Short mmCIF file of C-alpha atoms and ligand atoms in Angstrom, two decimals:
data_model
loop_
_atom_site.label_atom_id
_atom_site.label_comp_id
_atom_site.label_asym_id
_atom_site.label_seq_id
_atom_site.Cartn_x
_atom_site.Cartn_y
_atom_site.Cartn_z
CA UNK B 1016 0.00 0.24 -0.05
CA UNK B 1017 1.30 3.54 -1.10
CA UNK B 1018 2.03 5.44 2.17
CA UNK B 1019 -0.89 7.40 3.78
CA UNK B 1020 -0.31 10.85 4.74
CA UNK B 1021 -2.40 12.85 7.69
CA UNK B 1022 -5.07 14.53 6.14
CA UNK B 1023 -6.32 17.72 7.94
CA UNK B 1024 -8.80 18.43 5.11
CA UNK B 1025 -12.05 20.10 6.21
CA UNK B 1026 -14.18 17.80 3.88
CA UNK B 1027 -14.13 15.22 2.17
CA UNK B 1028 -12.00 14.16 4.91
CA UNK B 1029 -10.00 11.35 6.55
CA UNK B 1030 -11.94 8.03 6.78
CA UNK B 1031 -10.93 5.33 9.60
CA UNK B 1032 -8.44 3.20 8.04
CA UNK B 1033 -10.54 0.18 8.80
CA UNK B 1034 -13.45 1.27 7.05
CA UNK B 1035 -11.27 1.93 4.01
CA UNK B 1036 -9.97 -1.60 4.43
CA UNK B 1037 -13.22 -3.32 4.70
CA UNK B 1038 -14.51 -1.46 1.51
CA UNK B 1039 -11.55 -2.59 -0.43
CA UNK B 1040 -12.11 -6.16 0.88
CA UNK B 1041 -15.40 -6.17 -0.31
CA UNK B 1042 -15.16 -4.10 -3.34
CA UNK B 1043 -15.49 -6.86 -5.86
CA UNK B 1044 -17.99 -8.92 -3.96
CA UNK B 1045 -19.87 -8.39 -1.16
CA UNK B 1046 -19.98 -11.46 1.06
CA UNK B 1047 -23.04 -13.74 0.12
CA UNK B 1048 -23.95 -11.37 -3.01
CA UNK B 1049 -21.28 -11.94 -5.35
CA UNK B 1050 -21.35 -8.24 -6.66
CA UNK B 1051 -19.62 -5.24 -5.77
CA UNK B 1052 -21.67 -2.68 -3.58
CA UNK B 1053 -21.25 -0.40 -6.78
CA UNK B 1054 -23.13 -2.92 -8.78
CA UNK B 1055 -25.99 -3.82 -6.58
CA UNK B 1056 -29.86 -2.65 -7.33
CA UNK B 1057 -30.84 -0.16 -4.73
CA UNK B 1058 -33.93 -2.63 -4.60
CA UNK B 1059 -32.02 -5.64 -3.96
CA UNK B 1060 -32.21 -7.59 -0.60
CA UNK B 1061 -28.36 -6.81 -0.06
CA UNK B 1062 -28.90 -3.05 -0.18
CA UNK B 1063 -32.30 -3.50 1.83
CA UNK B 1064 -30.19 -4.71 4.64
CA UNK B 1065 -27.43 -2.26 4.29
CA UNK B 1066 -29.91 0.58 4.48
CA UNK B 1067 -31.78 -1.06 7.39
CA UNK B 1068 -28.75 -1.74 9.29
CA UNK B 1069 -27.41 1.84 8.74
CA UNK B 1070 -30.85 3.40 9.93
CA UNK B 1071 -30.78 1.02 13.05
CA UNK B 1072 -27.28 2.23 13.99
CA UNK B 1073 -27.91 5.92 13.55
CA UNK B 1074 -31.06 5.27 15.79
CA UNK B 1075 -28.72 3.42 18.54
CA UNK B 1076 -25.85 5.52 18.34
CA UNK B 1077 -27.68 8.65 18.59
CA UNK B 1078 -30.64 7.42 21.05
CA UNK B 1079 -33.49 8.73 18.10
CA UNK B 1080 -36.71 8.17 19.37
CA UNK B 1081 -39.69 6.38 17.75
CA UNK B 1082 -41.35 10.05 17.19
CA UNK B 1083 -38.40 11.04 14.58
CA UNK B 1084 -37.85 9.66 11.13
CA UNK B 1085 -34.45 9.19 9.48
CA UNK B 1086 -33.96 9.73 5.87
CA UNK B 1087 -31.08 9.79 3.50
CA UNK B 1088 -30.88 12.63 1.02
CA UNK B 1089 -28.88 14.04 -1.53
CA UNK B 1090 -27.84 17.44 -2.91
CA UNK B 1091 -25.41 17.90 0.28
CA UNK B 1092 -26.21 20.02 3.15
CA UNK B 1093 -26.43 23.00 0.89
CA UNK B 1094 -29.67 21.67 -0.52
CA UNK B 1095 -31.10 21.49 3.18
CA UNK B 1096 -30.37 25.21 3.28
CA UNK B 1097 -33.24 25.33 0.65
CA UNK B 1098 -35.34 22.23 1.69
CA UNK B 1099 -35.66 23.10 5.28
CA UNK B 1100 -37.25 26.39 4.56
CA UNK B 1101 -39.24 24.87 1.72
CA UNK B 1102 -41.03 22.59 4.18
CA UNK B 1103 -41.28 24.24 7.19
CA UNK B 1104 -41.55 27.89 6.35
CA UNK B 1105 -42.91 28.50 2.95
CA UNK B 1106 -46.46 30.04 2.64
CA UNK B 1107 -46.53 30.58 6.88
CA UNK B 1108 -46.90 34.01 8.33
CA UNK B 1109 -44.18 33.42 11.07
CA UNK B 1110 -40.70 34.22 10.60
CA UNK B 1111 -37.95 31.83 10.76
CA UNK B 1112 -35.13 32.84 13.22
CA UNK B 1113 -31.58 32.14 12.40
CA UNK B 1114 -28.52 32.47 14.64
CA UNK B 1115 -25.68 33.34 12.47
CA UNK B 1116 -22.33 31.84 14.27
CA UNK B 1117 -20.18 31.79 10.89
CA UNK B 1118 -20.34 31.33 7.17
CA UNK B 1119 -22.66 28.29 6.91
CA UNK B 1120 -25.19 29.85 9.13
CA UNK B 1121 -25.02 33.09 7.02
CA UNK B 1122 -25.49 30.89 3.88
CA UNK B 1123 -28.53 28.80 5.22
CA UNK B 1124 -30.19 32.05 6.04
CA UNK B 1125 -29.41 33.38 2.63
CA UNK B 1126 -31.37 30.64 1.19
CA UNK B 1127 -34.00 30.67 3.69
CA UNK B 1128 -35.15 34.32 2.65
CA UNK B 1129 -35.95 32.93 -0.88
CA UNK B 1130 -39.02 31.18 0.73
CA UNK B 1131 -40.09 33.23 3.55
CA UNK B 1132 -39.56 35.60 6.39
CA UNK B 1133 -36.36 35.64 8.05
CA UNK B 1134 -35.30 36.90 11.23
CA UNK B 1135 -31.65 37.09 12.27
CA UNK B 1136 -31.85 36.40 16.10
CA UNK B 1137 -28.13 36.78 16.81
CA UNK B 1138 -25.12 37.61 14.11
CA UNK B 1139 -21.59 37.31 15.22
CA UNK B 1140 -20.18 39.17 12.04
CA UNK B 1141 -19.15 42.26 14.08
CA UNK B 1142 -16.29 39.99 15.77
CA UNK B 1143 -15.73 37.93 12.49
CA UNK B 1144 -17.64 34.91 13.92
CA UNK B 1145 -15.18 34.46 16.85
CA UNK B 1146 -17.66 33.23 19.07
CA UNK B 1147 -21.38 32.35 20.17
CA UNK B 1148 -24.14 34.17 22.01
CA UNK B 1149 -25.29 33.80 25.41
CA UNK B 1150 -29.20 32.83 25.78
CA UNK B 1151 -30.06 36.63 26.56
CA UNK B 1152 -28.00 37.86 23.44
CA UNK B 1153 -30.47 35.78 21.27
CA UNK B 1154 -33.44 37.99 20.13
CA UNK B 1155 -35.88 35.71 19.08
CA UNK B 1156 -38.80 36.97 17.06
CA UNK B 1157 -42.64 36.80 18.51
CA UNK B 1158 -43.28 33.02 17.35
CA UNK B 1159 -40.60 31.85 15.36
CA UNK B 1160 -41.61 29.21 12.75
CA UNK B 1161 -38.57 27.34 13.79
CA UNK B 1162 -34.87 28.49 15.04
CA UNK B 1163 -31.79 27.50 12.84
CA UNK B 1164 -28.49 26.92 14.19
CA UNK B 1165 -25.15 25.40 13.12
CA UNK B 1166 -23.48 23.02 15.54
CA UNK B 1167 -20.15 23.33 14.39
CA UNK B 1168 -19.03 26.22 11.93
CA UNK B 1169 -16.39 24.49 9.90
CA UNK B 1170 -14.53 27.40 8.65
CA UNK B 1171 -14.49 29.53 11.89
CA UNK B 1172 -13.69 26.56 14.16
CA UNK B 1173 -16.73 27.41 16.55
CA UNK B 1174 -18.73 24.95 18.07
CA UNK B 1175 -21.59 24.84 20.52
CA UNK B 1176 -20.74 22.76 23.50
CA UNK B 1177 -23.68 23.53 25.58
CA UNK B 1178 -26.91 24.80 23.73
CA UNK B 1179 -28.88 27.56 25.78
CA UNK B 1180 -32.51 27.19 26.54
CA UNK B 1181 -34.06 28.86 23.20
CA UNK B 1182 -37.96 28.24 24.25
CA UNK B 1183 -40.67 25.92 22.37
CA UNK B 1184 -40.15 26.56 18.64
CA UNK B 1185 -38.80 23.86 16.75
CA UNK B 1186 -34.89 23.68 16.62
CA UNK B 1187 -33.26 22.99 13.41
CA UNK B 1188 -29.58 22.15 13.43
CA UNK B 1189 -27.17 21.97 10.65
CA UNK B 1190 -24.96 19.25 12.39
CA UNK B 1191 -22.58 18.65 9.16
CA UNK B 1192 -19.11 19.16 10.74
CA UNK B 1193 -19.70 17.15 14.14
CA UNK B 1194 -22.23 14.82 13.33
CA UNK B 1195 -21.21 11.35 15.13
CA UNK B 1196 -18.55 13.35 16.84
CA UNK B 1197 -20.35 13.23 20.42
CA UNK B 1198 -23.79 12.40 21.54
CA UNK B 1199 -26.69 14.65 20.58
CA UNK B 1200 -30.02 15.22 22.73
CA UNK B 1201 -32.25 14.46 19.93
CA UNK B 1202 -35.41 15.39 21.67
CA UNK B 1203 -34.23 19.02 21.82
CA UNK B 1204 -34.34 19.08 18.11
CA UNK B 1205 -37.30 19.19 15.42
CA UNK B 1206 -34.86 18.46 12.84
CA UNK B 1207 -31.13 17.66 12.50
CA UNK B 1208 -29.40 17.37 9.18
CA UNK B 1209 -25.83 16.69 8.32
CA UNK B 1210 -23.86 15.84 5.02
CA UNK B 1211 -21.61 12.68 5.51
CA UNK B 1212 -18.36 13.93 4.23
CA UNK B 1213 -16.86 15.40 7.40
CA UNK B 1214 -17.17 12.93 10.08
CA UNK B 1215 -19.51 10.25 8.94
CA UNK B 1216 -18.67 9.10 5.71
CA UNK B 1217 -18.40 10.10 2.24
CA UNK B 1218 -20.06 13.01 -0.11
CA UNK B 1219 -23.38 11.83 -1.83
CA UNK B 1220 -25.54 11.40 1.35
CA UNK B 1221 -26.96 13.88 3.69
CA UNK B 1222 -28.85 12.37 6.72
CA UNK B 1223 -31.83 14.47 8.24
CA UNK B 1224 -33.55 13.22 11.67
CA UNK B 1225 -37.06 14.69 11.56
CA UNK B 1226 -39.61 14.82 14.49
CA UNK B 1227 -43.03 13.45 12.71
CA UNK B 1228 -45.17 16.28 13.52
CA UNK B 1229 -43.09 18.71 11.40
CA UNK B 1230 -43.79 16.89 8.26
CA UNK B 1231 -47.49 17.93 8.43
CA UNK B 1232 -46.09 21.34 7.18
CA UNK B 1233 -44.82 20.44 3.84
CA UNK B 1234 -47.44 21.27 1.16
CA UNK B 1235 -48.60 19.16 -2.03
CA UNK B 1236 -47.16 22.03 -4.11
CA UNK B 1237 -43.66 21.09 -3.41
CA UNK B 1238 -41.78 19.25 -5.92
CA UNK B 1239 -41.92 15.61 -5.02
CA UNK B 1240 -38.02 15.61 -4.59
CA UNK B 1241 -37.87 18.00 -2.35
CA UNK B 1242 -40.62 17.08 0.04
CA UNK B 1243 -39.48 15.50 2.93
CA UNK B 1244 -42.43 13.24 3.26
CA UNK B 1245 -41.46 11.79 0.00
CA UNK B 1246 -38.41 10.34 1.60
CA UNK B 1247 -40.14 9.23 4.59
CA UNK B 1248 -42.86 7.39 2.58
CA UNK B 1249 -40.20 5.68 0.35
CA UNK B 1250 -38.03 4.76 2.95
CA UNK B 1251 -35.36 6.97 1.46
CA UNK B 1252 -35.96 5.42 -1.96
CA UNK B 1253 -38.25 7.05 -4.03
CA UNK B 1254 -35.59 6.91 -6.67
CA UNK B 1255 -31.81 5.78 -6.83
CA UNK B 1256 -30.09 6.79 -3.40
CA UNK B 1257 -26.65 6.97 -3.25
CA UNK B 1258 -25.70 3.36 -2.43
CA UNK B 1259 -22.15 3.28 -1.78
CA UNK B 1260 -22.34 6.55 0.41
CA UNK B 1261 -25.08 4.94 2.45
CA UNK B 1262 -22.85 1.73 2.90
CA UNK B 1263 -19.71 3.79 3.96
CA UNK B 1264 -21.94 5.46 6.37
CA UNK B 1265 -22.98 2.25 7.61
CA UNK B 1266 -19.41 1.15 8.08
CA UNK B 1267 -18.51 4.04 9.82
CA UNK B 1268 -21.29 3.85 12.19
CA UNK B 1269 -20.02 0.33 13.01
CA UNK B 1270 -16.56 1.49 13.57
CA UNK B 1271 -17.90 4.04 16.03
CA UNK B 1272 -20.00 1.34 17.95
CA UNK B 1273 -17.54 -1.58 18.10
CA UNK B 1274 -14.05 0.11 18.15
CA UNK B 1275 -14.64 3.79 19.61
CA UNK B 1276 -17.10 3.15 22.37
CA UNK B 1277 -19.90 4.64 20.66
CA UNK B 1278 -20.44 8.35 20.85
CA UNK B 1279 -19.18 9.05 24.20
CA UNK B 1280 -16.18 7.18 23.64
CA UNK B 1281 -16.03 9.11 20.27
CA UNK B 1282 -16.49 12.37 22.05
CA UNK B 1283 -13.72 11.85 24.61
CA UNK B 1284 -11.44 10.89 21.82
CA UNK B 1285 -12.20 14.02 19.98
CA UNK B 1286 -11.87 16.17 22.99
CA UNK B 1287 -8.58 14.79 23.85
CA UNK B 1288 -7.29 15.14 20.20
CA UNK B 1289 -8.39 19.12 20.26
CA UNK B 1290 -6.99 19.73 23.54
CA UNK B 1291 -3.32 18.66 22.27
CA UNK B 1292 -3.50 21.46 19.70
CA UNK B 1293 -5.24 24.05 22.09
CA UNK B 1294 -2.49 23.36 24.59
CA UNK B 1295 0.13 24.43 22.40
CA UNK B 1296 -2.02 27.53 21.14
CA UNK B 1297 -2.46 28.64 24.94
CA UNK B 1298 1.22 28.26 25.72
CA UNK B 1299 2.36 30.10 22.59
CA UNK B 1300 2.29 33.41 24.01
CA UNK B 1301 0.44 34.59 20.97
CA UNK B 1302 2.67 33.30 18.36
CA UNK B 1303 -0.24 30.83 17.41
CA UNK B 1304 -3.38 33.09 17.92
CA UNK B 1305 -6.60 31.04 18.02
CA UNK B 1306 -9.57 32.40 15.75
CA UNK B 1307 -12.31 30.88 18.00
CA UNK B 1308 -12.76 32.43 21.64
CA UNK B 1309 -11.49 29.65 23.99
CA UNK B 1310 -15.13 29.12 25.52
CA UNK B 1311 -16.59 28.38 21.83
CA UNK B 1312 -13.91 26.49 20.21
CA UNK B 1313 -14.14 23.54 18.24
CA UNK B 1314 -13.27 19.97 18.78
CA UNK B 1315 -13.42 19.63 15.01
CA UNK B 1316 -11.78 22.46 13.30
CA UNK B 1317 -8.53 24.28 15.14
CA UNK B 1318 -8.42 27.75 13.46
CA UNK B 1319 -5.42 30.07 14.21
CA UNK B 1320 -3.04 32.33 12.72
CA UNK B 1321 0.54 32.98 12.90
CA UNK B 1322 2.28 36.24 12.86
CA UNK B 1323 2.51 36.70 9.37
CA UNK B 1324 1.22 35.20 6.08
CA UNK B 1325 4.59 34.59 5.09
CA UNK B 1326 5.13 32.34 8.39
CA UNK B 1327 1.94 30.72 7.82
CA UNK B 1328 2.98 29.88 4.18
CA UNK B 1329 6.31 28.38 5.49
CA UNK B 1330 4.27 26.48 8.10
CA UNK B 1331 2.37 24.63 5.85
CA UNK B 1332 4.91 23.93 3.22
CA UNK B 1333 7.14 22.36 6.01
CA UNK B 1334 3.96 20.66 7.19
CA UNK B 1335 3.58 19.01 3.75
CA UNK B 1336 6.84 17.84 3.77
CA UNK B 1337 6.41 15.99 6.83
CA UNK B 1338 2.87 14.49 5.57
CA UNK B 1339 0.54 16.53 7.29
CA UNK B 1340 -1.54 18.11 4.43
CA UNK B 1341 -4.51 20.38 3.70
CA UNK B 1342 -3.69 22.76 6.67
CA UNK B 1343 -4.39 25.90 4.95
CA UNK B 1344 -7.40 27.94 6.36
CA UNK B 1345 -10.27 29.06 4.48
CA UNK B 1346 -9.66 32.41 2.82
CA UNK B 1347 -12.34 33.95 4.83
CA UNK B 1348 -10.52 33.41 7.90
CA UNK B 1349 -6.94 32.86 6.54
CA UNK B 1350 -4.19 31.28 8.46
CA UNK B 1351 -4.34 27.60 9.60
CA UNK B 1352 -7.26 25.24 9.89
CA UNK B 1353 -6.58 21.77 11.61
CA UNK B 1354 -9.61 19.51 10.73
CA UNK B 1355 -9.41 16.75 13.24
CA UNK B 1356 -12.58 14.93 12.72
CA UNK B 1357 -13.54 11.45 14.25
CA UNK B 1358 -11.08 9.23 11.98
CA UNK B 1359 -8.00 11.58 12.50
CA UNK B 1360 -5.71 9.41 14.66
CA UNK B 1361 -4.17 10.80 17.64
CA UNK B 1362 -0.86 10.08 16.10
CA UNK B 1363 -1.66 12.42 13.47
CA UNK B 1364 -2.61 15.42 16.17
CA UNK B 1365 0.63 14.58 17.79
CA UNK B 1366 2.79 14.75 14.52
CA UNK B 1367 1.07 18.17 14.12
CA UNK B 1368 1.63 19.22 17.52
CA UNK B 1369 5.30 18.39 17.25
CA UNK B 1370 5.51 20.32 14.15
CA UNK B 1371 3.83 23.25 15.93
CA UNK B 1372 6.52 23.25 18.62
CA UNK B 1373 9.66 22.66 16.40
CA UNK B 1374 8.31 25.63 13.98
CA UNK B 1375 7.77 27.90 16.97
CA UNK B 1376 11.30 27.07 18.55
CA UNK B 1377 12.88 27.57 14.90
CA UNK B 1378 11.52 31.04 14.82
CA UNK B 1379 12.36 31.87 18.35
CA UNK B 1380 15.92 30.62 17.51
CA UNK B 1381 16.03 32.85 14.39
CA UNK B 1382 14.90 35.78 15.89
CA UNK B 1383 17.93 35.28 18.70
CA UNK B 1384 20.25 34.83 15.83
CA UNK B 1385 18.95 37.69 13.69
C1 LIG R 2631 -19.42 21.12 4.59
C2 LIG R 2631 -20.74 21.84 5.23
C3 LIG R 2631 -21.78 22.16 4.49
C4 LIG R 2631 -22.02 22.04 2.79
O1 LIG R 2631 -22.19 20.96 2.52
P1 LIG R 2631 -22.24 20.26 1.12
O2 LIG R 2631 -22.38 18.86 1.51
O3 LIG R 2631 -21.20 20.58 0.69
O4 LIG R 2631 -23.42 21.20 0.53
C5 LIG R 2631 -22.85 23.00 5.30
N1 LIG R 2631 -22.79 23.23 6.52
C6 LIG R 2631 -21.64 22.84 7.46
C7 LIG R 2631 -21.87 23.23 8.66
C8 LIG R 2631 -20.47 22.35 6.61
O5 LIG R 2631 -19.65 21.99 7.39
#
């Protein structure tokens, strides 16, 4: 096997090695089926099994109750920016409240405005989306149709750790970049959606967990393929679903359950990895300046700046030579972004930490010399 680097990409992102190995081993013929998962019918008993098992695994891992439906959708999380307001807001007089904590929340609100009234309940723009509001800072509208939040802002590296009480309106959460990275109190939400290609698998499938009563809001005038009810009624198969992406999601669920100690174990693992990097930031005397406020920083995407863009370029170039790749931050934030999702091994984070320490040391030495 060619040597694998440590992949810090924000998504599509690193996958668990055992998942890749199993997919490789089964690539030519699924056990007992004699065909590749790439070749089977989406109506075959083999795929029935894969789909049922994957949904059962998600229900078990997340503790999803019987009053929620789980569906697999396409179009990425980005299509959910439209499907959520198409189904829950279109034609209603109340507004939907959006809490804008970063680029993805802003994008979601922008799409919702095409469908109905949007009220911005909080916007972190003034501080360049470096933090989260307290409950009292969130100004909800009178009777919001729903409240939309982003659990982890992938670009800014800001993550809700404790959700404030937001009242009774259905809470809708874009969980794309921390889905399956920690337990979720599903009962608090009306709708949770997440694309798979950050923590949970590969691009092509988006998971939505919808409280059943919310399905009554969808109108018959919606295009069939944009109506959540279509996917609920057809068991996620109104047409051809992304078979391979569902298969990989199922393998990742199994890996989390059998190897990582479920979502509790996964969360502890992720927090320990993040701490390795934040400890370096905190002890660097400002050399590595975190983007997110310490009380809001993400266990998934660690964002920080170096004293100059030239140093940042030098830092990433040297990192790449060490097999630590895709560390460049998003252009809107700049600097460095280390995405350390579920499948990033501790060894990868340790290697990055060591590079950070050595690079800082080399700068101190060169300053002393100069
Ligand atoms: C990646 C991401 C998206 C966009 O996902 P696509 O599947 O590319 O549409 C939306 N929201 C968040 C929080 C993300 O991290």
